[in-house]
Structures are given as structure tokens and as C-alpha cells.
Amino acid sequence: MQLLEMSIMKSLAGFAFFCVRHSGAFFTSYQIGRDSSHGLIQTQQFSLGILSQKNFLTNVFENAVREKTRRYPVSVFFEAWNERDLTKCIDQFGTDAIFEDASYPAPFCGKDDINRHFRLLADTSSSQFILDEIAIDDENHKIAAYYHVEDGNGNVIENSRHITFFTMDGETGVIKSAFDTVEPANKAGEINLRVLSFVSKFLESTEESNTVTTIAPSLDMGNSNKKTMQLSTPERFFDAFNRRDINDGIELFKEDCLYDDTVFPSPLQGKEALRNHLELSESCLPSTFSFVVDDLADGGETLGVRWHVENEGKEMPFTRGSSFYRIDKKTGLVETVVDEIEPAVLKIGGLKTFMESFKNKIVEEPVRLIPFACWIAYMYIVFISDGILPGANALQLEQRTWEEVRDLSLNFFFVSPILNLPFAPTVHPILEGVFNLLLSWAALFAGFLSDDREEKPNLFPMIPAVVGMQFLTSAFLLPYLTFRTSERDSEAKTLTKADLSDVAKVVESKLFGLTLGTIGTGSLAWGTFARMEDYGNFNERVTTFWQLMSIDRVGSSFLVDLAIFALFQGWLVDDDLKRRGIDANQLSGLRNIARYVPFFGLAAYLVLRPSFPEES
């Protein structure tokens, strides 16, 4: 296929030259190639001075280039990421694609999961992925990319070089899978080798090992006779090392080669330095250790390899890696190699993303420190402290506390006592009223489920937050307000109902706010009038309620929750109106009601706010 494309391009170039020569006109040459610094496919427009042939040649050349670049969504992925066109970026992946970042504990499976990952990553910084080299294996639909990361000012971020191995769908051209590694910040390779040398004494078998290179079943050798009969340069190098034939392996490299094993502080310059490194590795590694190729992207002068390490034929944990080779065109010898291996044991990619996102959010909106500080104080005061709130803290597991929680839960929304069910416990009516008012108030926040959607995911998803609020109230609300992603003015758009999840569409109903508002009103009425025969009139029950609060940790924490809900209930209103197409200076009355009228203001807002338009 590549030969056919080259023949067509050469024929077109020859035809253009023929037309120009015989018309006495001139033209600027059309170039198709790769940018030397980024590795991206570049095109340069041309103009012909021949009116009769201009349209034909322009269409032919542009179609050829369009067909060529269409087959490389990896390049489109990098360009779209740098432009922060995240929709275009994610569209390069297939529906069931798998993206495995080796610094994360688990792969991202499916387009939705990948979308969430990259949108959260984009929210952490304005970093740019700069593609340095690329190996394109058209025959086997494999691409290996070697790139580094720069900040928004164009400064190279330290220890940010990546190798990503892509597998493409041969029919649609989209990305089916990707495996990404990054160079480690800890450059303790030689120390690790020394430690491994000591450990290897316990791993050596009594018989001489005859391990040879194994090509994993996942390695697609394609239909090429050349590839089935002859190993690639990386495979020959692995084979030589597995046989511990250092001389055979070293002959594959140029005299002035550069070998960069990124777990070491600096690259190895020249064959002699590489030989010393390989001999050190040979002396430290058990003879039963072998490097096994998992996949290969053979781009001719550039190659990408995925591999892992085995001991006596069994794969060892945390030993998967990637390598990128550049081959000298004239000699066929290796010019440069970069090796990267997955992090061992601790996969802190998710934690790093979380911390970067939190830092950026605080810098952009320092007001987020308020819910964050309240959350820290709340967790300490309610669950850990002694003496600030009455009663025993949660860590003491006091039986009375758990019995009270059980009884209140059985009377959830007053269903059991109203139906006079035999298992319905008798609880102080004001405490029941406070409990159910609090739960209905927590449920009102579900009216903002559109705050978490496909193109605006949050570090702390909203549905788990709303569900958690039914059990631990402010312990879930406050971190959600701290870590959520704001509706950015630069990206703001009016949503339609088609943009909402099925659950979000349900809570958009006016009946949602009306129903919860009614339950809250009923909670106040229950606390005032229920169980008159047991708790007396209003004054008497208020007196006994405060007596109960003087010893009750659960009830007193409910009062703290009511204060927190009243303080923060309006924090999501402005963004909610923004995604409905309402300007900041509109509906000021409704905004203030939602912010400053506890509970009923929020319920009224959910009933009176503008609806999302139907799909245009």
C-alpha cells in the first residue's frame, strides 16, 4: 500500500512537472513529510500558474494528503489536545478503546472512561504534548509516539518524556488501544541493579538457563514474509541479551550511539559505555530473567517496542516497558534508544492529577478554601473531637449512637410511623423532623446533576456525592464544592435536554423541587405537632429536645449540617443558570432567593428556574 501511494505521488509530481515545463509557468513545490521537531505530518500549500491544470492538480494533491493524514488519528489526537479541542481529541478513540497509562493503577476502558480521564487531565494544567518522534507501521496498524510535555509558556517539564504505543483499527482507523509510559523522576537504576544482584542469588536455578527471546502471542507479525523470516533490530537485541551474548547485541549499534535508559541519571554515550552497562546488567540480573517483546511498531527508520520481563518463563509484576529506536538509514545500525518502564507498586498518576487539579482550582478560585476548611473542621469536630460537641465521638462506637441512627433510618420520611408499622420506633419528633428535613435538603442538591456531565466531569462525581449526602450529609457536600469543575466562561454554552443524562432529566422536573419542598414542610409540621401524647405541647417538646441535644452527638451534628447547608446551598446556582443561557445580571431575585432563604429558597429555585431547551 505504501509503495502504491508513493508511486501515485511520484506520478502526480511528474505530471505536474510536465505541465509546467510545457506551459512555461512555474509553481511552488508541494511537500509531504514530518516536522523534524514534532514528528507531525506537515503539508505546505502550493499554487500553480497554469489555469487549465490548477483545479485538477489542487484537488488531486489535497485529496491524497487528506487520505494520508486521515489514517493517522494519533497526530490528530496530539494536535487536538494542544488546542484543547477535547471532543476532537476523544473522537480519535473507538467506542471500546482501552487507554492504559502505566502510572495509574487501572486502565481506562471505553470511550467514556477515556473522555473523563483526559478532560480531568486538561483541567489540571495548560500543558502541551510535543511529539518528538513517531514510528508508523501501516501494515500492522501500529503507531509508537515519543513525546515530551511543556508547560503553557513553552518550558520543558522535567522528567516528562513519554512513549505511547497505539494500536489502530484497520477498517475505521480509530485508536483501539494505547499503552503509555513516562520516564521516572527517581533515577536510581544503578543502585537498583546492585540490590537486584544481591537478591538474584536466591533466584538462580541450579541448572543452566537456556532462555531465548519469546515473541508474545499479541505480537502481530502481519503477512510480510520478511518479518516472519527475520527479527527486527529490537528483537535481535533482546534475543542477544537473553542469550547473554553482549558482543552480538552491541554489534547492532553505531559507534556514536546514544542509549537512554531513563531509570539512570544520564544517557549512555557510545558503544563502549553501552557495553559496560550491558555487562553490569548481565552480572546483576539472574540468568533466568529474559526480556519478552509484546508488540512492535516497525516504521523503518523508527521503531516502537512494548515488552516485559519474565523469570523462568513467568511474567514478573511491574516490569512492562516501552522502547523507542531510531535506525541509521545508511548503515542499518541503531542511532538512539530510549527505554521507559512502568512504576513499581505505587501508581500515583491519579493522586498526582488530583493534587494538580486541586492546586489549580485554589489558585483560580481562592474562595474554594472556604468549603475545604469547613470540611476539615467538620470531619474533626463531628467524628473525632471530644468536648466540642456533646456525646461520644464516632471512633468510640457507642451503642446508643448506633441505635439512634437505626431508629431514625427506620422512620425515613415518616413512612413507618404514618403507616403505623409494627417495627416503627418512637423517636423524639423534633429530632425526626430535623433528620428528615436534612435528608430532603440534601436531596435537593440532586437538582444540579447537570453540573457533572460528559464534557465537564468532576474529580468527585456528583451522583456519588448526592448519594453519600443521604448518609453523611456535609461530609460529601463540602468536598464536592471544593473539587468540582466550574463552568468556564470561555467554554460556556447553553445546554439542551439532549446533553443531560437520564437521571439528570428526571430531576429537571418541576415536581422534583415541589415534592422535596413538601417533605421539608411536613418535617417541620411533624416536629411541631407529632406525638403530642408522648412529648406534650410545643414548648415542652422544645425543652426536652434541647435536653437531648446536650448529650447527643448525632442530633447535635444534624444542627451543624443545617447551618452548613444554609451557608452553601446557593454555591451551584450561578453555574446552573450559566449553562441554561442566563447571563450573570439576569434573574437576580431568583438567585438571591436560592442563596439566602434556607431550604425553601432552594426548593423554589428548582421549581422556578428556566428549563433547558429541547434539542435544536
mmCIF file of N, CA, C and O in Angstrom, residues 443-454 456 458 461-467 480 487 495 499-508 512 572 576 579-580 606 609 612:
data_model
loop_
_atom_site.group_PDB
_atom_site.id
_atom_site.type_symbol
_atom_site.label_atom_id
_atom_site.label_comp_id
_atom_site.label_asym_id
_atom_site.label_seq_id
_atom_site.Cartn_x
_atom_site.Cartn_y
_atom_site.Cartn_z
ATOM 1 N N ALA A 443 -31.213 16.016 49.352
ATOM 2 C CA ALA A 443 -31.709 15.522 48.061
ATOM 3 C C ALA A 443 -31.926 16.650 47.066
ATOM 4 O O ALA A 443 -31.831 16.440 45.847
ATOM 5 N N LEU A 444 -32.219 17.869 47.544
ATOM 6 C CA LEU A 444 -32.414 18.996 46.636
ATOM 7 C C LEU A 444 -31.176 19.273 45.787
ATOM 8 O O LEU A 444 -31.286 19.755 44.656
ATOM 9 N N PHE A 445 -30.003 18.957 46.317
ATOM 10 C CA PHE A 445 -28.777 19.196 45.546
ATOM 11 C C PHE A 445 -28.697 18.306 44.303
ATOM 12 O O PHE A 445 -27.909 18.580 43.391
ATOM 13 N N ALA A 446 -29.500 17.241 44.261
ATOM 14 C CA ALA A 446 -29.549 16.418 43.051
ATOM 15 C C ALA A 446 -30.117 17.199 41.878
ATOM 16 O O ALA A 446 -29.931 16.803 40.715
ATOM 17 N N GLY A 447 -30.779 18.308 42.146
ATOM 18 C CA GLY A 447 -31.275 19.163 41.069
ATOM 19 C C GLY A 447 -30.172 19.791 40.246
ATOM 20 O O GLY A 447 -30.434 20.385 39.192
ATOM 21 N N PHE A 448 -28.919 19.652 40.699
ATOM 22 C CA PHE A 448 -27.771 20.199 39.967
ATOM 23 C C PHE A 448 -26.949 19.101 39.308
ATOM 24 O O PHE A 448 -25.743 19.283 39.067
ATOM 25 N N LEU A 449 -27.549 17.968 38.999
ATOM 26 C CA LEU A 449 -26.793 16.866 38.398
ATOM 27 C C LEU A 449 -26.188 17.241 37.048
ATOM 28 O O LEU A 449 -25.212 16.625 36.606
ATOM 29 N N SER A 450 -26.745 18.255 36.384
ATOM 30 C CA SER A 450 -26.160 18.693 35.108
ATOM 31 C C SER A 450 -24.792 19.326 35.317
ATOM 32 O O SER A 450 -24.082 19.614 34.348
ATOM 33 N N ASP A 451 -24.391 19.544 36.577
ATOM 34 C CA ASP A 451 -23.064 20.079 36.871
ATOM 35 C C ASP A 451 -21.966 19.065 36.578
ATOM 36 O O ASP A 451 -20.798 19.427 36.478
ATOM 37 N N ASP A 452 -22.336 17.806 36.442
ATOM 38 C CA ASP A 452 -21.372 16.733 36.156
ATOM 39 C C ASP A 452 -21.865 15.985 34.921
ATOM 40 O O ASP A 452 -22.874 15.289 34.969
ATOM 41 N N ARG A 453 -21.166 16.159 33.816
ATOM 42 C CA ARG A 453 -21.605 15.556 32.557
ATOM 43 C C ARG A 453 -20.394 15.184 31.729
ATOM 44 O O ARG A 453 -19.257 15.424 32.141
ATOM 45 N N GLU A 454 -20.626 14.641 30.563
ATOM 46 C CA GLU A 454 -19.546 14.063 29.753
ATOM 47 C C GLU A 454 -18.456 15.075 29.436
ATOM 48 O O GLU A 454 -17.276 14.774 29.561
ATOM 49 N N LYS A 456 -17.902 17.891 31.054
ATOM 50 C CA LYS A 456 -17.433 18.593 32.256
ATOM 51 C C LYS A 456 -17.461 17.635 33.450
ATOM 52 O O LYS A 456 -18.251 17.782 34.381
ATOM 53 N N ASN A 458 -16.175 15.870 36.951
ATOM 54 C CA ASN A 458 -15.589 16.381 38.188
ATOM 55 C C ASN A 458 -14.693 15.321 38.816
ATOM 56 O O ASN A 458 -14.935 14.118 38.667
ATOM 57 N N PRO A 461 -17.307 12.807 41.394
ATOM 58 C CA PRO A 461 -18.556 12.789 40.626
ATOM 59 C C PRO A 461 -19.761 13.149 41.488
ATOM 60 O O PRO A 461 -19.807 12.854 42.683
ATOM 61 N N MET A 462 -20.770 13.768 40.869
ATOM 62 C CA MET A 462 -21.867 14.311 41.669
ATOM 63 C C MET A 462 -22.848 13.251 42.142
ATOM 64 O O MET A 462 -23.381 13.360 43.247
ATOM 65 N N ILE A 463 -23.123 12.245 41.330
ATOM 66 C CA ILE A 463 -24.093 11.231 41.773
ATOM 67 C C ILE A 463 -23.607 10.528 43.045
ATOM 68 O O ILE A 463 -24.371 10.409 44.017
ATOM 69 N N PRO A 464 -22.350 10.062 43.140
ATOM 70 C CA PRO A 464 -21.884 9.517 44.417
ATOM 71 C C PRO A 464 -21.954 10.540 45.552
ATOM 72 O O PRO A 464 -22.213 10.172 46.704
ATOM 73 N N ALA A 465 -21.706 11.823 45.233
ATOM 74 C CA ALA A 465 -21.776 12.853 46.275
ATOM 75 C C ALA A 465 -23.195 12.986 46.809
ATOM 76 O O ALA A 465 -23.408 13.056 48.031
ATOM 77 N N VAL A 466 -24.170 13.024 45.906
ATOM 78 C CA VAL A 466 -25.567 13.177 46.346
ATOM 79 C C VAL A 466 -26.032 11.955 47.128
ATOM 80 O O VAL A 466 -26.720 12.077 48.146
ATOM 81 N N VAL A 467 -25.632 10.766 46.653
ATOM 82 C CA VAL A 467 -25.988 9.547 47.388
ATOM 83 C C VAL A 467 -25.321 9.548 48.763
ATOM 84 O O VAL A 467 -25.952 9.242 49.783
ATOM 85 N N TYR A 480 -17.323 18.041 47.508
ATOM 86 C CA TYR A 480 -17.799 18.223 46.141
ATOM 87 C C TYR A 480 -17.670 19.691 45.731
ATOM 88 O O TYR A 480 -17.196 20.001 44.618
ATOM 89 N N GLU A 487 -18.029 25.985 35.559
ATOM 90 C CA GLU A 487 -18.409 26.286 34.176
ATOM 91 C C GLU A 487 -17.556 27.465 33.728
ATOM 92 O O GLU A 487 -17.747 28.592 34.180
ATOM 93 N N LEU A 495 -26.815 24.418 27.365
ATOM 94 C CA LEU A 495 -27.083 23.002 27.175
ATOM 95 C C LEU A 495 -28.514 22.791 26.700
ATOM 96 O O LEU A 495 -29.376 23.645 26.871
ATOM 97 N N ASP A 499 -28.240 16.964 26.127
ATOM 98 C CA ASP A 499 -26.906 16.904 26.734
ATOM 99 C C ASP A 499 -26.930 16.271 28.114
ATOM 100 O O ASP A 499 -25.870 16.007 28.692
ATOM 101 N N LEU A 500 -28.113 16.037 28.668
ATOM 102 C CA LEU A 500 -28.239 15.554 30.042
ATOM 103 C C LEU A 500 -28.316 14.040 30.098
ATOM 104 O O LEU A 500 -28.793 13.386 29.160
ATOM 105 N N SER A 501 -27.838 13.490 31.208
ATOM 106 C CA SER A 501 -28.007 12.055 31.444
ATOM 107 C C SER A 501 -29.463 11.767 31.766
ATOM 108 O O SER A 501 -30.260 12.683 32.063
ATOM 109 N N ASP A 502 -29.834 10.498 31.724
ATOM 110 C CA ASP A 502 -31.224 10.132 32.018
ATOM 111 C C ASP A 502 -31.623 10.520 33.435
ATOM 112 O O ASP A 502 -32.750 10.981 33.677
ATOM 113 N N VAL A 503 -30.708 10.354 34.379
ATOM 114 C CA VAL A 503 -31.010 10.714 35.769
ATOM 115 C C VAL A 503 -31.173 12.222 35.897
ATOM 116 O O VAL A 503 -32.078 12.705 36.590
ATOM 117 N N ALA A 504 -30.317 12.988 35.225
ATOM 118 C CA ALA A 504 -30.410 14.446 35.288
ATOM 119 C C ALA A 504 -31.725 14.939 34.696
ATOM 120 O O ALA A 504 -32.297 15.930 35.175
ATOM 121 N N LYS A 505 -32.224 14.263 33.669
ATOM 122 C CA LYS A 505 -33.503 14.658 33.079
ATOM 123 C C LYS A 505 -34.647 14.476 34.068
ATOM 124 O O LYS A 505 -35.592 15.277 34.106
ATOM 125 N N VAL A 506 -34.565 13.439 34.898
ATOM 126 C CA VAL A 506 -35.619 13.184 35.887
ATOM 127 C C VAL A 506 -35.680 14.315 36.906
ATOM 128 O O VAL A 506 -36.759 14.834 37.224
ATOM 129 N N VAL A 507 -34.530 14.719 37.439
ATOM 130 C CA VAL A 507 -34.521 15.746 38.482
ATOM 131 C C VAL A 507 -34.747 17.139 37.909
ATOM 132 O O VAL A 507 -34.859 18.108 38.681
ATOM 133 N N GLU A 508 -34.806 17.277 36.584
ATOM 134 C CA GLU A 508 -35.155 18.556 35.982
ATOM 135 C C GLU A 508 -36.650 18.838 36.084
ATOM 136 O O GLU A 508 -37.086 19.966 35.883
ATOM 137 N N PHE A 512 -39.858 17.631 41.110
ATOM 138 C CA PHE A 512 -38.781 17.225 41.999
ATOM 139 C C PHE A 512 -38.631 18.213 43.146
ATOM 140 O O PHE A 512 -38.647 17.838 44.328
ATOM 141 N N LEU A 572 -24.030 26.567 43.813
ATOM 142 C CA LEU A 572 -24.116 25.962 42.481
ATOM 143 C C LEU A 572 -25.086 26.694 41.564
ATOM 144 O O LEU A 572 -25.223 26.331 40.395
ATOM 145 N N ASP A 576 -25.367 26.916 37.347
ATOM 146 C CA ASP A 576 -26.563 26.253 36.823
ATOM 147 C C ASP A 576 -27.294 27.173 35.844
ATOM 148 O O ASP A 576 -27.742 26.724 34.785
ATOM 149 N N ARG A 579 -25.275 27.574 32.397
ATOM 150 C CA ARG A 579 -25.443 26.530 31.381
ATOM 151 C C ARG A 579 -26.870 26.502 30.818
ATOM 152 O O ARG A 579 -27.144 25.763 29.873
ATOM 153 N N ARG A 580 -27.769 27.310 31.397
ATOM 154 C CA ARG A 580 -29.117 27.470 30.840
ATOM 155 C C ARG A 580 -29.210 28.706 29.947
ATOM 156 O O ARG A 580 -30.299 29.061 29.482
ATOM 157 N N LEU A 606 -35.545 25.385 42.232
ATOM 158 C CA LEU A 606 -35.661 24.220 41.348
ATOM 159 C C LEU A 606 -36.999 24.199 40.618
ATOM 160 O O LEU A 606 -37.105 23.643 39.522
ATOM 161 N N ARG A 609 -36.755 27.910 38.126
ATOM 162 C CA ARG A 609 -35.645 28.178 37.202
ATOM 163 C C ARG A 609 -36.042 27.844 35.763
ATOM 164 O O ARG A 609 -36.894 26.965 35.519
ATOM 165 N N PHE A 612 -34.083 23.674 30.527
ATOM 166 C CA PHE A 612 -33.178 23.530 29.395
ATOM 167 C C PHE A 612 -34.002 23.450 28.111
ATOM 168 O O PHE A 612 -35.075 22.817 28.092
#
